[in-house]
XYZ file of C-alpha atoms in Angstrom:
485
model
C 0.000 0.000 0.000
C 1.494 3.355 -0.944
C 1.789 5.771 2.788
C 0.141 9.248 1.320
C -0.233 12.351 3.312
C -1.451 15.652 2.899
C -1.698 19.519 4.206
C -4.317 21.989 4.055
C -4.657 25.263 6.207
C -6.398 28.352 6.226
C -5.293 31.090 8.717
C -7.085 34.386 9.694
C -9.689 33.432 7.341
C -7.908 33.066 4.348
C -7.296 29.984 2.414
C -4.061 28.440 1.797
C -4.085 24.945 -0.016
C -1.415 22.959 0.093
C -0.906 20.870 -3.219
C -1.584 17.363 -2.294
C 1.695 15.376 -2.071
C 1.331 11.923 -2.468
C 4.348 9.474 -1.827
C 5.435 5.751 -1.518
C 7.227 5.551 1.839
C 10.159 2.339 0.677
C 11.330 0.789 4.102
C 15.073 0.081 3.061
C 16.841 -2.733 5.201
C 20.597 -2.749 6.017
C 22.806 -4.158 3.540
C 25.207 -6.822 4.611
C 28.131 -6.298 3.085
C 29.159 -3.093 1.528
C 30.044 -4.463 -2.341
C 29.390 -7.875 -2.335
C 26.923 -8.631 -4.833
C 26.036 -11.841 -3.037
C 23.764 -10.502 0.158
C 22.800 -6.932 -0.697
C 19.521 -5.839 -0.906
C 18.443 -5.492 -4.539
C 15.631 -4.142 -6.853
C 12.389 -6.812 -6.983
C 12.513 -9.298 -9.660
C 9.611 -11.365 -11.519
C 11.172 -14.327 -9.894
C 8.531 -16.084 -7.460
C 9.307 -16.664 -4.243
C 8.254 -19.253 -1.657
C 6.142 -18.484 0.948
C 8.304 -20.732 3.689
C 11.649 -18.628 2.974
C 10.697 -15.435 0.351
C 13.310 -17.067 -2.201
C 12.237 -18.570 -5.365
C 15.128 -21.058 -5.406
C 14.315 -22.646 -1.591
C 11.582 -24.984 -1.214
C 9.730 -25.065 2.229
C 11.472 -28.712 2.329
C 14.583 -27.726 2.187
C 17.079 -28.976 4.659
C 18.095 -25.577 5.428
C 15.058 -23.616 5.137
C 14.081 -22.710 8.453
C 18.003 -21.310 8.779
C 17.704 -18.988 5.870
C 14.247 -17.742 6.030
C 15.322 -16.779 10.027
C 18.654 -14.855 8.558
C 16.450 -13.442 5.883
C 13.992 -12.278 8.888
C 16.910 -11.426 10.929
C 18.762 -8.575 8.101
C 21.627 -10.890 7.841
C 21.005 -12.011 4.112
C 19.037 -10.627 1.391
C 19.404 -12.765 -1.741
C 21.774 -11.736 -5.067
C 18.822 -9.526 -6.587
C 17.109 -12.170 -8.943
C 14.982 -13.248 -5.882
C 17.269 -16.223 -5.303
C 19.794 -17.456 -2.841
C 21.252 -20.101 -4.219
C 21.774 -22.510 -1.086
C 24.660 -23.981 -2.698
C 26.484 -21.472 -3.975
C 30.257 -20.749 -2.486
C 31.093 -18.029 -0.003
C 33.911 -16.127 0.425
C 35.792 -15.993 3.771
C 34.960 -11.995 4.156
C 31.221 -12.847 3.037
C 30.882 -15.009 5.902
C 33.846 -13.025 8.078
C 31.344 -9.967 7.693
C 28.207 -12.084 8.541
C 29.711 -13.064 11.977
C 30.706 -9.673 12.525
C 26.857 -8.282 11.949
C 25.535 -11.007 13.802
C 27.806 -10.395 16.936
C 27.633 -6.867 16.473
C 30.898 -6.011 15.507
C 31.294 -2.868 13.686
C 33.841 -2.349 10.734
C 37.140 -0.824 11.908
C 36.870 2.609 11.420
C 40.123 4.913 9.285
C 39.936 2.499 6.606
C 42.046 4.002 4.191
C 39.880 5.662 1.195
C 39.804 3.311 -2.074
C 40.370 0.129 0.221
C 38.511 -2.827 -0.506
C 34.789 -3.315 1.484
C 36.354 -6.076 3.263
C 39.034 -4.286 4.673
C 37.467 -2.874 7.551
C 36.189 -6.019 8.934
C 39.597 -8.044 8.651
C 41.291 -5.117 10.632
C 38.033 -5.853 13.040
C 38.790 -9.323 12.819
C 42.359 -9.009 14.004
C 40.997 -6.820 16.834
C 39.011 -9.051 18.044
C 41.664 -12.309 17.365
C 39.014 -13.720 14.727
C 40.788 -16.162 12.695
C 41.209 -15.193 9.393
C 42.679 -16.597 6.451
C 43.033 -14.971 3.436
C 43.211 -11.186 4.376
C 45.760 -11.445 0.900
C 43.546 -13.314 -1.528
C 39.958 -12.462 -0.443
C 38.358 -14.492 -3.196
C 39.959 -17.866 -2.497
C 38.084 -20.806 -1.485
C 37.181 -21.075 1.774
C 36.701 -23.717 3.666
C 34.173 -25.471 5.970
C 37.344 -26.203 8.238
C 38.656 -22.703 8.315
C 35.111 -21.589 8.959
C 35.177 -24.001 12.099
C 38.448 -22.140 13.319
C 36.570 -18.797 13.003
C 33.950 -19.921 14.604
C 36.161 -21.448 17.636
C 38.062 -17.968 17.677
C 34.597 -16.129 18.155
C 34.197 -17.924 21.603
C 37.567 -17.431 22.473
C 38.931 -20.857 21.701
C 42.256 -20.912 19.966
C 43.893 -23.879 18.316
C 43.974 -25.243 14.941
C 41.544 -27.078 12.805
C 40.859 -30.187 13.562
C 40.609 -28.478 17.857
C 37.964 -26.150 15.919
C 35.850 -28.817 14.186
C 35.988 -31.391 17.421
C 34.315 -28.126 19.656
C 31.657 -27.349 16.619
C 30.291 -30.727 16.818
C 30.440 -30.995 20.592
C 28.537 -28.275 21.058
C 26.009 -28.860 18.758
C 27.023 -26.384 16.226
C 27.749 -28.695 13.350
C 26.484 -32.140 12.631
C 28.692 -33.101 9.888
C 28.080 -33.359 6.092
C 27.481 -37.406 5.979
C 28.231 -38.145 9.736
C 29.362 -36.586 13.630
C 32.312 -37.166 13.039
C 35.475 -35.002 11.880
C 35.750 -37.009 8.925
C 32.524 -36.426 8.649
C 32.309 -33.281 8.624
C 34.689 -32.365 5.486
C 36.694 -30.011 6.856
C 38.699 -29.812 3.502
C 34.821 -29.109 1.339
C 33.665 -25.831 0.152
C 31.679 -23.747 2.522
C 28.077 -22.846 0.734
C 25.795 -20.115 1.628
C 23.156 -22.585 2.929
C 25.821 -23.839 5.309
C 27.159 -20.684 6.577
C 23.375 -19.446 7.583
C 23.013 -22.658 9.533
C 26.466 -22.681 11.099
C 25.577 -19.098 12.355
C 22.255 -19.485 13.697
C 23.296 -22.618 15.813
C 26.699 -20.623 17.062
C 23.844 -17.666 18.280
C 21.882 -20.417 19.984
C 24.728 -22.105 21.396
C 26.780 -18.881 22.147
C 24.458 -15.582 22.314
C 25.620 -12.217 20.936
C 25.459 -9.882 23.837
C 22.440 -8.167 23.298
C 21.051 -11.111 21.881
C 19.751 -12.390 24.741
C 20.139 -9.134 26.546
C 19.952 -9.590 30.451
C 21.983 -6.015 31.565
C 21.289 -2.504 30.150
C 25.098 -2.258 28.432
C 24.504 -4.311 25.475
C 22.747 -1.196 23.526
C 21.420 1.885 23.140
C 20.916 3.595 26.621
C 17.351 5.542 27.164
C 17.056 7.655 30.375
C 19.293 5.151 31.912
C 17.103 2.241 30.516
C 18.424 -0.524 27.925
C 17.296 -3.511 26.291
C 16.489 -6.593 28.765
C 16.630 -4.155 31.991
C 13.686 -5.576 34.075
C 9.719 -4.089 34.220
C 11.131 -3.185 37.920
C 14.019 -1.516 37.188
C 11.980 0.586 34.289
C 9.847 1.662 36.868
C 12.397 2.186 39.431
C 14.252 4.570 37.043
C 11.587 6.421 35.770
C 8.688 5.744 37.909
C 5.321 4.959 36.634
C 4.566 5.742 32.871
C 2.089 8.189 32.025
C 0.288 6.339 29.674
C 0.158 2.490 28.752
C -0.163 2.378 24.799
C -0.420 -1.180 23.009
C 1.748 -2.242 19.955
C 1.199 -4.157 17.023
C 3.865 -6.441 17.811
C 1.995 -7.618 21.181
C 3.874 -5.754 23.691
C 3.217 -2.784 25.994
C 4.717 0.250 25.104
C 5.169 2.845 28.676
C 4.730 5.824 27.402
C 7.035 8.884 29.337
C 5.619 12.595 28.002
C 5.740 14.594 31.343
C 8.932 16.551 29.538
C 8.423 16.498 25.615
C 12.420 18.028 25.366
C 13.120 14.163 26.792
C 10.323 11.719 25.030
C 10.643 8.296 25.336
C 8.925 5.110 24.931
C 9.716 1.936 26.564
C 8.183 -1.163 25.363
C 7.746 -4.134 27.874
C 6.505 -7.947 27.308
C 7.129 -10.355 30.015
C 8.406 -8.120 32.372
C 11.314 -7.321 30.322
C 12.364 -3.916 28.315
C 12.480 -5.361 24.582
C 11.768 -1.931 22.576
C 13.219 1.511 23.249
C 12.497 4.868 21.078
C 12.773 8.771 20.923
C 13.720 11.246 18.786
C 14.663 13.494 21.494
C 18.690 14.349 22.071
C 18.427 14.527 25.865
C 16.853 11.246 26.399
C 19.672 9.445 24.941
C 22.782 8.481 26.511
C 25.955 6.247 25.956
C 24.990 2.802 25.225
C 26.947 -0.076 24.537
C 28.862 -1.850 20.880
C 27.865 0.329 17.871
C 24.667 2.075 19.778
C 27.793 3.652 21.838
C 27.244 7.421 20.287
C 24.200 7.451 18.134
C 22.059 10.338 19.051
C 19.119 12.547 16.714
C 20.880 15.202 15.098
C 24.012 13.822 13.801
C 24.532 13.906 10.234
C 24.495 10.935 8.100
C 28.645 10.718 7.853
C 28.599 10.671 11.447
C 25.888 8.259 11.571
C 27.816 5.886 9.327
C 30.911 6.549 11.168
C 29.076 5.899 14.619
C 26.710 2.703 13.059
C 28.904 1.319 10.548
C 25.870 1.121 8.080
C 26.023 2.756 4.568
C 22.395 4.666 4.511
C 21.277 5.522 0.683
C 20.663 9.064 -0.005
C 17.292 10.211 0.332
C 16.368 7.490 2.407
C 13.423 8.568 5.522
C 14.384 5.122 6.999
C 16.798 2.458 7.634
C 16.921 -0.640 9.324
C 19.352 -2.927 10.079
C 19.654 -6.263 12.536
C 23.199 -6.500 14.790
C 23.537 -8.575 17.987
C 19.635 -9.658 17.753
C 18.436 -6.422 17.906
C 17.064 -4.324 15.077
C 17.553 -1.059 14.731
C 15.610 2.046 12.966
C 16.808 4.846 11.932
C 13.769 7.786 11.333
C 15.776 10.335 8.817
C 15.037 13.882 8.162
C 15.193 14.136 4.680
C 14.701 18.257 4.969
C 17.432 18.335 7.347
C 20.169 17.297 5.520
C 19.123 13.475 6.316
C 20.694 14.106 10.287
C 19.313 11.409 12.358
C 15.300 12.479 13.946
C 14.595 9.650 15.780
C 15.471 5.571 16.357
C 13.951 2.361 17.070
C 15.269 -0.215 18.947
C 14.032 -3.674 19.162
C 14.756 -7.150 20.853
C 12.827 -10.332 19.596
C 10.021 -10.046 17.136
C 6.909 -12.170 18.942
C 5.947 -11.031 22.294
C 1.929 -12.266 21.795
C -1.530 -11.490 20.973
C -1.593 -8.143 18.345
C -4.977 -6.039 19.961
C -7.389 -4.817 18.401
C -7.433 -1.904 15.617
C -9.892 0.057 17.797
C -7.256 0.207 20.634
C -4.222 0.765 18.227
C -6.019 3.232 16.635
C -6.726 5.108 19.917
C -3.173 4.574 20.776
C -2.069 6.173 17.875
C -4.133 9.376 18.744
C -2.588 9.612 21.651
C 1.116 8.890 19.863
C 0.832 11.149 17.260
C 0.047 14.174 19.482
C 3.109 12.988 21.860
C 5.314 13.072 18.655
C 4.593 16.088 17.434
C 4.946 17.591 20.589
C 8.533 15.964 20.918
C 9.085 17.169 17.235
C 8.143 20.875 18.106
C 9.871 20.867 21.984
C 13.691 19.781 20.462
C 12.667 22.688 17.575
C 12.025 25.376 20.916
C 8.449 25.487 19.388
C 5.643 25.403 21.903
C 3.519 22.516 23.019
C 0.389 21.335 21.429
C -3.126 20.706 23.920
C -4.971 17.650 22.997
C -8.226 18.717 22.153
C -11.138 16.086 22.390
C -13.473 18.289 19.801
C -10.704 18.150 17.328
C -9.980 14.774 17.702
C -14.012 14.063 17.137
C -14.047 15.999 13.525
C -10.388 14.258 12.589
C -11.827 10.715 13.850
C -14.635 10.945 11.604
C -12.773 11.877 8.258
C -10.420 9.189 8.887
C -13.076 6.743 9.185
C -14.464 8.535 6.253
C -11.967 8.281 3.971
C -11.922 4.570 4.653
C -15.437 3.917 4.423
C -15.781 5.890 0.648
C -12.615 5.010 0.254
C -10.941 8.501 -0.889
C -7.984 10.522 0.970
C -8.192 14.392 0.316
C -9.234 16.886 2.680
C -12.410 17.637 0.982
C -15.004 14.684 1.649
C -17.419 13.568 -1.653
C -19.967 16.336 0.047
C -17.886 19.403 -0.959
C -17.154 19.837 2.811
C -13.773 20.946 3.714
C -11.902 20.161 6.976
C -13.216 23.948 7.817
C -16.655 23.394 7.443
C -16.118 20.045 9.691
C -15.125 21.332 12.348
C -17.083 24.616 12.649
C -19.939 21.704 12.308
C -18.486 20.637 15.189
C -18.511 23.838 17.113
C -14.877 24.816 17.154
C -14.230 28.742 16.593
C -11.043 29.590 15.706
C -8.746 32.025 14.243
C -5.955 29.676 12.718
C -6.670 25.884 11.881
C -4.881 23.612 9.497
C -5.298 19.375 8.440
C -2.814 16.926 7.989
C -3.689 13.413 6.461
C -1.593 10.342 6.083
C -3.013 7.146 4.493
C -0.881 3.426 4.800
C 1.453 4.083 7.626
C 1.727 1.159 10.229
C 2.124 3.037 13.112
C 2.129 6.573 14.761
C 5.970 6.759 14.656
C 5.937 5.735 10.658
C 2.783 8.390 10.015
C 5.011 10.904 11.731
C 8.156 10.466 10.006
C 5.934 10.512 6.744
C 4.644 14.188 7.545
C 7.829 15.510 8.948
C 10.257 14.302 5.764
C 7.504 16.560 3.496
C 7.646 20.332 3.708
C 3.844 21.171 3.922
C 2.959 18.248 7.151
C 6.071 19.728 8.867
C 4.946 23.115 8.673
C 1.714 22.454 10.053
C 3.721 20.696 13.171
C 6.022 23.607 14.034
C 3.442 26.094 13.344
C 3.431 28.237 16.241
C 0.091 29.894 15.739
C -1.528 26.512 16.261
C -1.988 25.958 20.755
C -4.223 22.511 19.740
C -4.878 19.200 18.215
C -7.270 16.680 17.651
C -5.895 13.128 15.781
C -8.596 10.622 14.501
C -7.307 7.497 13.150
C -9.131 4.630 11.131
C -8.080 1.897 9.457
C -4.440 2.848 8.645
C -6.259 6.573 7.905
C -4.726 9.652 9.992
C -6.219 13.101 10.419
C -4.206 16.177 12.458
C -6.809 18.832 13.322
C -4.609 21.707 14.549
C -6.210 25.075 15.247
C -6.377 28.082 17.707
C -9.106 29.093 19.691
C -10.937 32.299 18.786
């Protein structure tokens, strides 16, 4: 579904349209590797995919299908572009050096020298981190399933050579062996494949967690307020006291809402007593976290945020998400500010229970989009919006409008214009304006929509407006801003 939005105001009694901007909102994942044509992100193809994995060229049945549809899920692969993956195809040692690195959160080494090769970075990681590594010298020779043992081995700290390397992988689990359990077995002197590597990984997570993966302390990411990923419902609460406001999210979990002081906005989101989401686009909320989260803050521009993240961001992107250390990360982009860094997502597991219903997103949302903007207007030194229950009435019922006649503009099929609706509602005013956004899956997407286009943001720093109403329907949004007579 294409994410529309639109702007229409009239101030002191005089009209002033806004042409009606319509735009696809792409949601851009991280690429893998920077340069290696075999796990970036590419354009769609014709080619089918199955529904079991989302590549054309893995049936449901196949033996590794389950690994490579969760690395898929997971940001670490992405197919070669065609909409295969080609399970058997070779990989290189830095293709898979660079998917262990992701995975465990390792960023590239930083002061790369310009022109270097995309794998540089993460063999001068590598050596930081007494990875072995091979064939720093001849990148594309063929790499092993014996030196990817010893890689594997190094990543938990084991040192020794091979045949030490493949004895631990099948001991723990992490490898079962080609044709037996054995280390003959297991053909240490055989050509890794892509289907192998995926499967090696996901077993070396289970059996040895990236930190953050299975976060338990507050130092494996970003740092909110003094809150991380995995810090304890207690602790939350201890911290911050209770939220003001309990909103629930699509994904099943709880998010606390904290909007006593918009300059430090936050949102905590808790399932099973545990912190597993964090967001805010506000500066002062954030603080040093841990691993490649260490510095990020809103405001930086997007060579900092590269330098800071490791992750190449396309230009004119409004987001970008990536998965390191089993936690995904969101960057919300200003695309009218130079694309510096508005707001970010964090998030730790991806099934936390029962969605609710759209009637009690959809009053979350309300309540979320008026939070945002205030956050949005409070970092800007633009003053606070009131909610304003009246406004929120006349905006609820054009959302549910525009679903039910199915149409998005301001003025409804009866010629009435978000003017005459709310003067039919009995709001006097002497400034009012309407933003609409149609397709967004959440408050936080809806906002980022209207704040990356000129007209929406204007409306939301407008300081002649003192209140708003949202209504929200069906994946329909309405901003009723105005000022009292």
């Amino acid at each position: 579904m294409n994410n529309s939005h639109d702007s229409f105001h009239k101030i002191d009694e005089k009209w002033s349209p806004r042409a009606v901007r319509k735009a696809a909102l792409v949601l851009l994942s991280a690429a893998l590797l920077a340069g290696s044509g075999s796990f970036l992100p590419q354009a769609a193809s014709a080619a089918p995919a199955t529904a079991a994995t989302g590549f054309a060229d893995v049936a449901a049945k196949h033996w590794a299908a389950s690994d490579i549809a969760w690395a898929a899920a997971a940001g670490y692969v992405q197919g070669d572009g065609d909409g295969r993956f080609r399970p058997s195809g070779k990989l290189s040692e830095p293709e898979f050096l660079a998917l262990a690195a992701r995975a465990y959160g390792i960023a590239p080494a930083k002061g790369t020298a310009s022109g270097a090769a995309w794998h540089a970075p993460y063999y001068t990681a590598a050596a930081a981190h007494s990875w072995a590594a091979f064939h720093a010298a001849q990148p594309n020779a063929r790499y092993t399933r014996g030196e990817a043992a010893q890689l594997l081995a190094s990543v938990a700290g084991r040192s020794g050579g091979e045949a030490d390397a493949v004895a631990w992988l099948l001991a723990e689990g992490i490898a079962s062996g080609r044709t037996a359990s054995t280390a003959a077995g297991y053909e240490s002197g055989s050509t890794l494949t892509r289907a192998e590597a995926v499967t090696l990984l996901r077993r070396m997570l289970k059996a040895h967690p990236a930190p953050g993966g299975a976060p338990s302390t507050n130092t494996a990411g970003p740092q909110l307020r003094g809150i991380g990923l995995g810090d304890s419902e207690a602790a939350l609460i201890g911290k911050l006291g209770a939220p003001d406001r309990k909103d629930p999210a699509q994904e099943g979990f709880v998010w606390y809402i904290y909007n006593k002081d918009y300059t430090r906005y936050m949102q905590a989101g808790v399932s099973g007593g545990k912190v597993v989401a964090l967001y805010s686009g506000s500066p002062q909320a954030f603080e040093d976290g841990g691993g490649l989260w260490q510095k990020l803050r809103p405001g930086m521009s997007t060579a900092s945020l590269k330098q800071a993240s490791g992750q190449t961001i396309p230009a004119a992107n409004k987001t970008f998400s990536f998965t390191s250390g089993g936690i995904k990360t969101t960057f919300y982009l200003d695309t009218l500010d130079e694309g510096k860094l508005d707001a970010m997502l964090v998030l730790s597991g991806s099934s936390f229970g029962t969605a609710p219903s759209a009637d009690e997103l959809a009053s979350a949302y309300e309540r979320e989009v008026l939070d945002l903007t205030n956050a949005f207007r409070a970092k800007r030194g633009v003053p606070t919006l009131t909610w304003d229950d009246t406004a929120a009435l006349t905006a609820r019922k054009h959302s549910k409008d525009m679903a039910k006649r199915d149409y998005f503009d301001h003025t409804n099929p009866d010629g009435k214009s978000p003017f005459d609706r709310m003067e039919a509602e009995g709001i006097r005013y002497s400034a009012a304006g309407e933003n609409i956004a149609s397709g967004y899956r959440n408050a936080i997407e809806a906002h980022n929509g209207w704040l990356n286009s000129s007209g929406h943001r204007k409306a939301m720093l407008n300081e002649l407006y003192t209140r708003l109403g949202v209504g929200v329907y069906d994946s329909r949004y309405t901003q009723n801003f105005y000022t009292p007579l």
